[in-house]
Short mmCIF file of C-alpha atoms in Angstrom, two decimals:
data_model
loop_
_atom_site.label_atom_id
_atom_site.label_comp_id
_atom_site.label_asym_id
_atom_site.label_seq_id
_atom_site.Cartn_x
_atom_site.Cartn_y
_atom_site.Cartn_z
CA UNK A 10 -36.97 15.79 9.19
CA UNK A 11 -40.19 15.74 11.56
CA UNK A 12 -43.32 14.80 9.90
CA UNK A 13 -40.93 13.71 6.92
CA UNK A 14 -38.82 11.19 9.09
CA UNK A 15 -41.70 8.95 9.53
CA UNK A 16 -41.09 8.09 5.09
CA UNK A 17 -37.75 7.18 5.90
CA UNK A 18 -37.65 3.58 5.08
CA UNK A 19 -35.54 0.63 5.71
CA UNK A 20 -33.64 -0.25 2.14
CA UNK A 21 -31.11 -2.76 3.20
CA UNK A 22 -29.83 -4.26 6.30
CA UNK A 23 -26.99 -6.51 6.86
CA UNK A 24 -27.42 -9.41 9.31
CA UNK A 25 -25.12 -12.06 10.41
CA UNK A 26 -26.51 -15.49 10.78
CA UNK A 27 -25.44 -15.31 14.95
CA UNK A 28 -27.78 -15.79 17.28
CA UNK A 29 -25.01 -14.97 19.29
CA UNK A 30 -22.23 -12.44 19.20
CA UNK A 31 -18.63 -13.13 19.07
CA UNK A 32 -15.96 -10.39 20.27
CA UNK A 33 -14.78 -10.89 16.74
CA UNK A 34 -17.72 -9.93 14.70
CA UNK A 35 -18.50 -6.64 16.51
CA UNK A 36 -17.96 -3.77 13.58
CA UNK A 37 -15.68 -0.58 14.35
CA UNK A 38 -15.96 1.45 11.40
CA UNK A 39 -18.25 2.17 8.60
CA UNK A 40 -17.30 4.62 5.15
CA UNK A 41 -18.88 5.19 2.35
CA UNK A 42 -16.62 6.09 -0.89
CA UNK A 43 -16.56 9.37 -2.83
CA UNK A 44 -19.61 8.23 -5.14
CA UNK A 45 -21.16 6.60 -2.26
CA UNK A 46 -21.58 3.00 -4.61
CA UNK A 47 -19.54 1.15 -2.08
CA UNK A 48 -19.18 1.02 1.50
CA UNK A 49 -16.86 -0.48 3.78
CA UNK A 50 -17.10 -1.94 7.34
CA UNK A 51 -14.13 -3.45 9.58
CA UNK A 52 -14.45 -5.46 12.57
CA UNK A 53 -12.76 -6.45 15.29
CA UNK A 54 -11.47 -9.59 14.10
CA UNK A 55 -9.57 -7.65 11.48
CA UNK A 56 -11.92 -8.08 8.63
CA UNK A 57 -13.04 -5.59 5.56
CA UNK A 58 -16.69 -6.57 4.27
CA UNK A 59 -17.44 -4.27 1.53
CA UNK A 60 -20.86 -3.85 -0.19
CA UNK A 61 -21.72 -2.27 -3.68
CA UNK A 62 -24.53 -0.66 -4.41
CA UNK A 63 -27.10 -2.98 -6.86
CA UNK A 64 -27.58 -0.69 -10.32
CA UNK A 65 -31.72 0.37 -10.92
CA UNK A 66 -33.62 -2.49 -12.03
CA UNK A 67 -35.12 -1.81 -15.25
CA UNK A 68 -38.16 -2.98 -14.07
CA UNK A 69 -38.43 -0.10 -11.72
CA UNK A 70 -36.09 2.44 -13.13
CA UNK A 71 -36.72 5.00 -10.01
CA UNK A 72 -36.01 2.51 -7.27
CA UNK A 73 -32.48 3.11 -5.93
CA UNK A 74 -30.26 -0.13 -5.95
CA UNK A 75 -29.72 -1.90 -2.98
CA UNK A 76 -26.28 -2.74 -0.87
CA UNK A 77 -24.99 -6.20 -1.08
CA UNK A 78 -22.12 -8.05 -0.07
CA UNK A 79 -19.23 -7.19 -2.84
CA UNK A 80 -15.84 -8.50 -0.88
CA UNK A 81 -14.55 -9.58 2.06
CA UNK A 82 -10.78 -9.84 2.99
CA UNK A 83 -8.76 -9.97 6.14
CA UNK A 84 -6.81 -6.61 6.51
CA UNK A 85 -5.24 -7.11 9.81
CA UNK A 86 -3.92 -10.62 12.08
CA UNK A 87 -3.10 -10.42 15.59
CA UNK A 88 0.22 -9.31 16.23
CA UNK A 89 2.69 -9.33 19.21
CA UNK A 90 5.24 -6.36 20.07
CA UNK A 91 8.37 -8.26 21.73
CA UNK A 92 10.23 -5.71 22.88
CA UNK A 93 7.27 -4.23 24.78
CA UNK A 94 5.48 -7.33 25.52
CA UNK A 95 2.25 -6.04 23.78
CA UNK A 96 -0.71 -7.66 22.17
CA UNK A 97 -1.51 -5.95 18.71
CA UNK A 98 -5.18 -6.60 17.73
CA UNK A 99 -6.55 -7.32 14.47
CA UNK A 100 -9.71 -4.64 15.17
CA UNK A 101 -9.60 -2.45 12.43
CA UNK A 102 -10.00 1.48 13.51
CA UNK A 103 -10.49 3.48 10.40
CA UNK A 104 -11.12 2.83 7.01
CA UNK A 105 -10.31 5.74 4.28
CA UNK A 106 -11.50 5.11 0.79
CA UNK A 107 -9.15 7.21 -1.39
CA UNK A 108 -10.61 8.88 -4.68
CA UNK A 109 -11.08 7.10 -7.74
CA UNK A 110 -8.63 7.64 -10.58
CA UNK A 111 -9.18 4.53 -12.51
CA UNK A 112 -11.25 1.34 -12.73
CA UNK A 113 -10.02 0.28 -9.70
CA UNK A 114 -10.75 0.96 -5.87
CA UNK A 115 -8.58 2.15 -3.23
CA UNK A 116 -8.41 2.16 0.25
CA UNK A 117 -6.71 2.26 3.82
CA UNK A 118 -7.26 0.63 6.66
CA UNK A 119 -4.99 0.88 9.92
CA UNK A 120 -5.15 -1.33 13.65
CA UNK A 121 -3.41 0.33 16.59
CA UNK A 122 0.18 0.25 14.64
CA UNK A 123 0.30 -0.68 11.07
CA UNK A 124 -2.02 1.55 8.39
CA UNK A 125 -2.21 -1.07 5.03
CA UNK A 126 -3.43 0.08 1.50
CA UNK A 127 -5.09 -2.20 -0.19
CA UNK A 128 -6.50 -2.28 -3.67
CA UNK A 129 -9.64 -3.64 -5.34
CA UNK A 130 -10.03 -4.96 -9.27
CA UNK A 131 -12.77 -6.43 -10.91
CA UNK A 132 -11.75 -9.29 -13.47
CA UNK A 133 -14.85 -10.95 -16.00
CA UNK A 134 -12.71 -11.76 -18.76
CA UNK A 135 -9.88 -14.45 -18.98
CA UNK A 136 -6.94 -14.71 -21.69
CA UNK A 137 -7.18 -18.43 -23.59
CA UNK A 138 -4.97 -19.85 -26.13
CA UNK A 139 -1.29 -19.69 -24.62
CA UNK A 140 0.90 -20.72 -26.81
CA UNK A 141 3.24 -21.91 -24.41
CA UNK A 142 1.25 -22.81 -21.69
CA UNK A 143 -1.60 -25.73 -21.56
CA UNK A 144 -5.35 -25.27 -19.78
CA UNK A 145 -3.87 -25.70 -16.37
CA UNK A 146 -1.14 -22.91 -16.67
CA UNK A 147 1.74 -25.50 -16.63
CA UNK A 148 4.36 -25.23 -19.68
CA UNK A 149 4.04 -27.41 -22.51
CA UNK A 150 6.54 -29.32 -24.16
CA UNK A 151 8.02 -27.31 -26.82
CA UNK A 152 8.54 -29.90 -28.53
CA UNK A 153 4.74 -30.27 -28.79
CA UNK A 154 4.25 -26.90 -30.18
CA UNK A 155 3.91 -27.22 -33.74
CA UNK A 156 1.81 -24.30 -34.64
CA UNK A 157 0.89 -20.59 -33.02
CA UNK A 158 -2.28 -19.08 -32.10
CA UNK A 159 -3.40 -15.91 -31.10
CA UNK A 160 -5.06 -15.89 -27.66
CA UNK A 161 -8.20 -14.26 -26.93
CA UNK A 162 -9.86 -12.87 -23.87
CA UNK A 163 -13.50 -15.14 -23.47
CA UNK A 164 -15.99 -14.23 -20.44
CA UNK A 165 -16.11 -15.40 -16.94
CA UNK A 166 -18.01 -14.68 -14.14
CA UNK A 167 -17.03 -11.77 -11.98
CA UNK A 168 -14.24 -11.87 -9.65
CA UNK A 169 -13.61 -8.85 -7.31
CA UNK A 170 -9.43 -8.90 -6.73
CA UNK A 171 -8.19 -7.82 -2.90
CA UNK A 172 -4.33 -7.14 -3.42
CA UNK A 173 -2.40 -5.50 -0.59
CA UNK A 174 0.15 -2.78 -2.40
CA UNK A 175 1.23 -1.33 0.58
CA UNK A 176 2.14 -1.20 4.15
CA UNK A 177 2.88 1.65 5.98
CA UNK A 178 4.30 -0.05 9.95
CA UNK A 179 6.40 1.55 12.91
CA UNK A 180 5.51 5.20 12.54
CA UNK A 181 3.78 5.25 15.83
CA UNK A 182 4.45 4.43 19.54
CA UNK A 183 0.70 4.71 20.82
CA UNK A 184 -2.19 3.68 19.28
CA UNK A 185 -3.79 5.10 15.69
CA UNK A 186 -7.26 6.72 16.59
CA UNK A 187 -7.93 8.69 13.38
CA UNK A 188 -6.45 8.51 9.50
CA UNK A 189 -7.06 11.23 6.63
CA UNK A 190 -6.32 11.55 3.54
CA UNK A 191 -5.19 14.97 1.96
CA UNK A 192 -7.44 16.55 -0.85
CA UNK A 193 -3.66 16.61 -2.48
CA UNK A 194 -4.73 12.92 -3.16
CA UNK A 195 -0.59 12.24 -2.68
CA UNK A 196 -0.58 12.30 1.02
CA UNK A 197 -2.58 11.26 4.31
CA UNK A 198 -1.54 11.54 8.25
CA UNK A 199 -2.27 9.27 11.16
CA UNK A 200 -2.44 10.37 14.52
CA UNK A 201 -2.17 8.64 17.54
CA UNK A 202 -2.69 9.81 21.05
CA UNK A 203 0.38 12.21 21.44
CA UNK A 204 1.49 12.65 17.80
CA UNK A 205 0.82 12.86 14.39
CA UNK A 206 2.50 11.81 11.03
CA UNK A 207 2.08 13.07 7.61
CA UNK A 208 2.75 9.53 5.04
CA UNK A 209 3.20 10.04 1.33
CA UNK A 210 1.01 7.55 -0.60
CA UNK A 211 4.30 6.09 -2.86
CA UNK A 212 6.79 5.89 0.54
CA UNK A 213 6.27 3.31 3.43
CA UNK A 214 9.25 3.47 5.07
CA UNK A 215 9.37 7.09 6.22
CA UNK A 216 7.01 9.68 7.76
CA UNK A 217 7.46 13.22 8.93
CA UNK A 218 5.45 14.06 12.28
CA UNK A 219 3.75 17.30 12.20
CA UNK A 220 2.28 17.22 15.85
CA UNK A 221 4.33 16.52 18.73
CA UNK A 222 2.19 17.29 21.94
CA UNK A 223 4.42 14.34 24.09
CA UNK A 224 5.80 16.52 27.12
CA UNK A 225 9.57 15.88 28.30
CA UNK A 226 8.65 14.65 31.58
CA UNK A 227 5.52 12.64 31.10
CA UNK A 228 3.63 13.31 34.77
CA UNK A 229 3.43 16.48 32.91
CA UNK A 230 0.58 15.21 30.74
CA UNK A 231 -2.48 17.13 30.78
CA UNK A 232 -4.42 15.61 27.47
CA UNK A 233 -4.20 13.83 24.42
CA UNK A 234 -5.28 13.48 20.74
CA UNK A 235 -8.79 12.28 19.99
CA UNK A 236 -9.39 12.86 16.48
CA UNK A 237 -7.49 14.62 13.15
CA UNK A 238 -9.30 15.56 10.15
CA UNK A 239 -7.78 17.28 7.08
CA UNK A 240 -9.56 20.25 5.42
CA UNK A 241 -11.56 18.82 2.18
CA UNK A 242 -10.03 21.46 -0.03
CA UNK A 243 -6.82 23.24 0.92
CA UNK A 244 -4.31 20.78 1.76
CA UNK A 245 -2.46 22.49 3.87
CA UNK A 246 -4.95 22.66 6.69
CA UNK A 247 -5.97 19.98 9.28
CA UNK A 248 -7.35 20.03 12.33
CA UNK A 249 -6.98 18.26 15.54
CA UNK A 250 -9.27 17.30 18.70
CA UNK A 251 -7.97 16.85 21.99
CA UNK A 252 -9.50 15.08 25.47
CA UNK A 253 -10.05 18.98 27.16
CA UNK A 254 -12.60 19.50 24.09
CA UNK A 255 -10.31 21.89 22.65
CA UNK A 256 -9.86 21.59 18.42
CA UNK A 257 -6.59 23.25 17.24
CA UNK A 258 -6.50 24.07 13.64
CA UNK A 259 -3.02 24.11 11.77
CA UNK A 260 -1.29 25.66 8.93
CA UNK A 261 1.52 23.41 7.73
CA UNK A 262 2.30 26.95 5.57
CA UNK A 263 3.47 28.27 9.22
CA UNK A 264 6.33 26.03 10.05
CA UNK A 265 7.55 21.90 9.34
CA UNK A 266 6.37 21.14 12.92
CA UNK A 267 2.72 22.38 13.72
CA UNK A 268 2.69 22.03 17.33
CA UNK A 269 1.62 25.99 17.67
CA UNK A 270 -1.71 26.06 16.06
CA UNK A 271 -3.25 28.74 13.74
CA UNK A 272 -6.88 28.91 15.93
CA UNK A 273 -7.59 27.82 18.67
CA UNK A 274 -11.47 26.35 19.23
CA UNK A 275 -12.37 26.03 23.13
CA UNK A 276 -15.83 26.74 24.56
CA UNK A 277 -15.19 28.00 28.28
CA UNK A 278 -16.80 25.95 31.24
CA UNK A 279 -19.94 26.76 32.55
CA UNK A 280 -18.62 26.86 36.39
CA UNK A 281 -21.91 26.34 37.21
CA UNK A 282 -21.84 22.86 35.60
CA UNK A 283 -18.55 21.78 37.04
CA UNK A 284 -18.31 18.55 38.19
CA UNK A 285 -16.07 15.39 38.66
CA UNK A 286 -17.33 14.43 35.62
CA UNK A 287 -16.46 17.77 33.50
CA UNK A 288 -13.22 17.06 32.34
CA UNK A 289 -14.30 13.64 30.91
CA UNK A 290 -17.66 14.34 29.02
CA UNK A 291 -15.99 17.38 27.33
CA UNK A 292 -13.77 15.51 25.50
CA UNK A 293 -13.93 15.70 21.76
CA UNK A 294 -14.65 12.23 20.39
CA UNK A 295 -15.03 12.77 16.79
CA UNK A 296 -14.29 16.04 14.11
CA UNK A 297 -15.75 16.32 10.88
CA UNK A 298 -15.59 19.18 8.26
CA UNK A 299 -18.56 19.96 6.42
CA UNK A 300 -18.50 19.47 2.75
CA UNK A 301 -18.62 22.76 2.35
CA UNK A 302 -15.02 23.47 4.54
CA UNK A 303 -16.73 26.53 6.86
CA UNK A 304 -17.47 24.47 9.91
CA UNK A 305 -16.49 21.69 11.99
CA UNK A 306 -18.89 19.19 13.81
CA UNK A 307 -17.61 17.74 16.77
CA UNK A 308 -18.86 15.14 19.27
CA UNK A 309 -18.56 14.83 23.14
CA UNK A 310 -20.20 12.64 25.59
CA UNK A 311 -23.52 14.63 25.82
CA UNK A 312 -23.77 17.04 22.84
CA UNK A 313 -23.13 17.76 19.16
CA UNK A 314 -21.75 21.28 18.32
CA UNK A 315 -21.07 23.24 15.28
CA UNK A 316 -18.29 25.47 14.77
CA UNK A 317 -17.19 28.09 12.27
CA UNK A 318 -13.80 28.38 10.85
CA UNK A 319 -14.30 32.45 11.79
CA UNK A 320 -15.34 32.02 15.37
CA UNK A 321 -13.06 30.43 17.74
CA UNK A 322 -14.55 31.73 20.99
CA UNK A 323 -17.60 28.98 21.33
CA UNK A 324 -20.06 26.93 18.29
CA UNK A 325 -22.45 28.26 16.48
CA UNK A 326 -25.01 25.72 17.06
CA UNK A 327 -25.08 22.94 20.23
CA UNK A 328 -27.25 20.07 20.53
CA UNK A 329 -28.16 17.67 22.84
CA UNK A 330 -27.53 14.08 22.09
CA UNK A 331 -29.07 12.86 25.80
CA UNK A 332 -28.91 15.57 28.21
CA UNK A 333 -31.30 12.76 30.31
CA UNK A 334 -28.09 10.67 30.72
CA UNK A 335 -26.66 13.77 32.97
CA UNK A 336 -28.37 12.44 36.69
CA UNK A 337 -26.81 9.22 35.82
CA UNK A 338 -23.13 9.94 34.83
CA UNK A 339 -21.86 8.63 37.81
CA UNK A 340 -23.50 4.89 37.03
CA UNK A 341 -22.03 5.65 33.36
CA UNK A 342 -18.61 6.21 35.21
CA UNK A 343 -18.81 3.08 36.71
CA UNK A 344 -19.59 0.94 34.03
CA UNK A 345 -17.33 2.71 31.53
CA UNK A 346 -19.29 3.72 29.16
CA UNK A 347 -18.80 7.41 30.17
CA UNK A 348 -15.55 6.64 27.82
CA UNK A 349 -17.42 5.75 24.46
CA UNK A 350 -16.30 7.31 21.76
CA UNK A 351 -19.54 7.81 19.67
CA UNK A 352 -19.03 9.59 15.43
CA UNK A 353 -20.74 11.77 14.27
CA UNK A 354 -21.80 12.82 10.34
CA UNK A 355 -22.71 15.22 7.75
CA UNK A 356 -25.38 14.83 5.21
CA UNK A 357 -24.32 15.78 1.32
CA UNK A 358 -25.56 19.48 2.02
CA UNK A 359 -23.96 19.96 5.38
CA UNK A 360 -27.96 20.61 6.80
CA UNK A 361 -28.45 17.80 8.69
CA UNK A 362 -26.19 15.61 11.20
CA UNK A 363 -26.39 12.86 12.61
CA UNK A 364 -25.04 10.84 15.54
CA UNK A 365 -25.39 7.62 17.60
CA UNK A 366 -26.62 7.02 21.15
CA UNK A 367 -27.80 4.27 23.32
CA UNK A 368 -30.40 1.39 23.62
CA UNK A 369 -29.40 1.35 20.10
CA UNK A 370 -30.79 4.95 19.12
CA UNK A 371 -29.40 7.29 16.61
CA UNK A 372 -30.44 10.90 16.37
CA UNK A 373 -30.83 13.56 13.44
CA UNK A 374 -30.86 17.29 13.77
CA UNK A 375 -31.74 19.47 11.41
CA UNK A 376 -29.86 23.01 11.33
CA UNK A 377 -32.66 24.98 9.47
CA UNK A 378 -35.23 23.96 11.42
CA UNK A 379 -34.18 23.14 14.31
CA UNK A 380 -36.16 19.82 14.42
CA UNK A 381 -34.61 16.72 16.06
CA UNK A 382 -35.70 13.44 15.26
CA UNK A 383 -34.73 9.88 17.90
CA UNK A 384 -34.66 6.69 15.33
CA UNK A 385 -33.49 3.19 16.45
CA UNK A 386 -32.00 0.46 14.65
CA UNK A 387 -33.09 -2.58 15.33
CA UNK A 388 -33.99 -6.04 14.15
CA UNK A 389 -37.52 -5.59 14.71
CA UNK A 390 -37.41 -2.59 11.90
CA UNK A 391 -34.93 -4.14 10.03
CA UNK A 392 -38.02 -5.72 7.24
CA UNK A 393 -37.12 -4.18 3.85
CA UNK A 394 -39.51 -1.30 3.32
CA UNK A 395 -40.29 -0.84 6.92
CA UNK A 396 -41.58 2.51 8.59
CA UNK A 397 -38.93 4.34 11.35
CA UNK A 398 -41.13 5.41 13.69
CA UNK A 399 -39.61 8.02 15.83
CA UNK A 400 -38.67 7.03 19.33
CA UNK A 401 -38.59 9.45 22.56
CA UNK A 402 -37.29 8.90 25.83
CA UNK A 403 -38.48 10.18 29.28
CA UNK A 404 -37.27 11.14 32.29
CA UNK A 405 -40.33 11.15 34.44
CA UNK A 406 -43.77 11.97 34.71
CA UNK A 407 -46.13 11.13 32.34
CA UNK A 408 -45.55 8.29 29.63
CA UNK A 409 -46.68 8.10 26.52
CA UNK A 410 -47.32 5.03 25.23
CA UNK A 411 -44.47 4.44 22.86
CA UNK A 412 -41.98 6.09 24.91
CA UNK A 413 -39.11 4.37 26.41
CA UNK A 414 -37.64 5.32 30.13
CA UNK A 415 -34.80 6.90 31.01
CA UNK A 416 -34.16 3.93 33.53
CA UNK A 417 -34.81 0.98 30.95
CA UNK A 418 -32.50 2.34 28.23
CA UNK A 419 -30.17 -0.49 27.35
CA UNK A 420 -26.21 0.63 27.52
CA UNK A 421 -24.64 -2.51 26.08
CA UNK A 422 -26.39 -1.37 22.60
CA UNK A 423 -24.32 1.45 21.24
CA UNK A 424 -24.34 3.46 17.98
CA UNK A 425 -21.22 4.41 18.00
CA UNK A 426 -20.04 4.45 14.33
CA UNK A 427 -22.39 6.20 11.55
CA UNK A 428 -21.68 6.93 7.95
CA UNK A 429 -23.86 9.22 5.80
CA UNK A 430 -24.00 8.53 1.80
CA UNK A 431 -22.33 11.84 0.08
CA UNK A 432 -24.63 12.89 -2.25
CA UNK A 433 -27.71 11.15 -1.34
CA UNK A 434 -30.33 10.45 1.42
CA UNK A 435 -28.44 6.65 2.50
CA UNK A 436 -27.26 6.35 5.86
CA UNK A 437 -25.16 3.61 7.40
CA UNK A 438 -25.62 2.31 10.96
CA UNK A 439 -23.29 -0.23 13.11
CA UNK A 440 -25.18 -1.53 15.86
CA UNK A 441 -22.75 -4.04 17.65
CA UNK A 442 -22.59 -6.78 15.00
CA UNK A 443 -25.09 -5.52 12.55
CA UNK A 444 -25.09 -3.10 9.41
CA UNK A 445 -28.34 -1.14 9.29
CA UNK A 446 -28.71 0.64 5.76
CA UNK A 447 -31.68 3.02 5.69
CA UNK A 448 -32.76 5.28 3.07
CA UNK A 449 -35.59 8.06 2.75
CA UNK A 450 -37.52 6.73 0.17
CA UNK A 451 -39.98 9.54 -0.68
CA UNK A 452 -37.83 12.72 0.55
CA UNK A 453 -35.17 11.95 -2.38
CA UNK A 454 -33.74 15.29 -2.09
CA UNK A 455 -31.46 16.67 0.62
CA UNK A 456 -33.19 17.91 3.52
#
């Protein structure tokens, strides 16, 4: 971080041919496997583009591969609900690789209503010689067979396989926000706004809820689910966000139904801050356990905090995403953007995190040094082996001359979804339509 960021090079970046950009093509998740070799994007038109991870040329046996395009598939279509007259759209929310157990890939992806698991083969051999079947597939005439051979498998060039081998439909009434699955590696839950289910891998049809926060009388409603997360290595914990900024971890140990928590996470207000506003820049967009399983990063309008699983009464560490964004909330109310719902990341050794802003910005803070760092993605940087060079926004006064003003920022350009690698100095970055894939070329080690 700091004087280090400024090595932090471009190593890939994925650009659509659009000189345009269709509703369509606009990406809504990014996710990086357990290895980190492949990563997966979906869009809004339903799609799943994933890339693999070139192997080290031998040429230059220290230069890390690059990403390129390994498959694309259509997860989701367009669907209609008759019986509530609802549009279901293809946009794909989440993507959840699930770990590895074989040769094959795994992985879910889930619209507003139906969560899909879908399964990915590689196939560079093909079986020749049928003895009942001629070079087309079709069956011979037995009457033609006169003699048997033994078929072999010869070489062919590589085809990557997209099979669907599950779909998991009608477990919820409101729309998915968040999907996890369960270091168990058997199970996963989805949660929507007011509930959330716990799926086995092997059943479809059937799912047991395990958070019920729907009130009987529905005027009664005070908030809603934003994000669930389950705890990377005991699989009976998970954790919850909700739109007051509250997280609520559970126990399913306790009882079938979690709706009473085990802690309760809540910072209280600053009533000197209170304002119309309040209620809606506290909520919790985004939760993420560290690797490690002591603390939880979470995301709200304005800041990124850390919290430990010991200390429920308020974070251990806050930071500001774009505290210059606070005079102008009420503009940000008005053209909705106050309601983004930016991610936010871990790096492999839980010491730096990341998360998006505007104008196309992204932002790193380091938690041993306290160093922040403002990096944009953009095609102008987007040359293989390009420099980042570190951007900074004012408020007033005095410009320097690379800064950017508070007033020009650009709000239709939003980092809202960000991925880090899990082992390794890679991060992912979806800015509208485009993939940005940066690496830290020289700093190879975790920061």
């Amino acid at each position: 971080m700091g004087e280090d960021t400024d090595t932090r090079k471009i190593n890939h970046s994925f650009l659509r041919d659009h000189s345009y950009v269709t509703e369509a093509d606009i990406i809504s998740t990014v996710e990086f496997n357990h290895t980190g070799e492949l990563l997966a994007t979906g869009d809004k038109g339903g799609r799943v583009v994933i890339f693999q991870r070139e192997p080290e040329s031998k040429n230059a046996p220290h230069s890390q591969g690059e990403y390129d395009v390994y498959s694309t598939f259509q997860s989701h279509e367009p669907e209609f609900d008759y019986l509530k007259s609802l549009e279901i759209e293809e946009k794909i929310n989440k993507i959840k690789w699930l770990p590895q157990h074989n040769a094959a890939h795994s992985l879910l992806s889930t619209n507003d209503k139906t969560i899909k698991l879908w399964k990915i083969t590689e196939r560079d051999k093909r079986p020749e010689g049928y003895n009942l079947k001629d070079e087309e597939g079709k069956l011979k005439d037995l009457s033609t067979v006169t003699s048997l051979q033994v078929p072999v498998l010869k070489p062919m060039d590589l085809m990557v396989e997209v099979s669907p081998r599950r779909v998991f439909a009608n477990g919820h009434t409101y729309h998915i926000n968040s999907i996890s699955v369960n270091s168990d590696c058997e199970t996963y839950m989805s949660a929507d706004d007011l509930r959330i289910n716990l799926w086995h891998l092997a059943v479809t049809d059937r799912s047991f809820n395990i958070v019920d926060i729907k009130p009987a009388n529905m005027e009664d409603l005070t908030e809603v689910i934003t994000a669930s997360e389950f705890h990377p290595h005991h699989c009976n914990l998970f954790v919850y966000s909700s739109s007051k900024g509250s997280l609520r971890l559970c126990d399913m140990r306790a009882a079938a139904l979690c709706d009473k928590h085990s802690k309760l996470f809540e910072e209280p207000e600053d009533p000197s801050n209170r304002s119309f506003f309040s209620e809606i820049i506290s909520s919790v967009s985004d939760v993420k356990f560290s690797h490690s399983g002591r603390y939880m990063l979470t995301r709200d309008y304005l800041t990124v905090k850390v919290w430990d699983l010991n200390m429920e009464a308020r974070p251990i560490e806050t930071y500001q995403v774009h505290d210059y964004l606070r005079s102008k909330l009420c503009s940000l109310y008005e053209n909705d953007c106050i309601f983004d719902k930016f991610e936010c990341a871990w790096n492999g050794s839980d010491s730096v995190i990341m998360t998006g802003a505007y104008n196309n910005f992204f932002r790193m803070f380091d938690r041993n040094t306290k160093r922040d760092v403002t990096l944009e993605a953009s095609r102008e940087s987007s040359k293989p082996r390009a420099v980042l060079k570190p951007r900074r926004v004012c408020v007033g006064g005095k410009r320097r001359r690379d800064d950017i003003s508070v007033d020009s920022l650009d709000f239709t350009k939003k980092i809202l979804h960000t991925a880090w690698h899990p082992a390794e100095n890679i991060i992912a970055i979806a800015a509208t339509n485009n993939l940005y894939i940066f690496q830290d070329k020289v700093n190879s080690e975790m920061h």
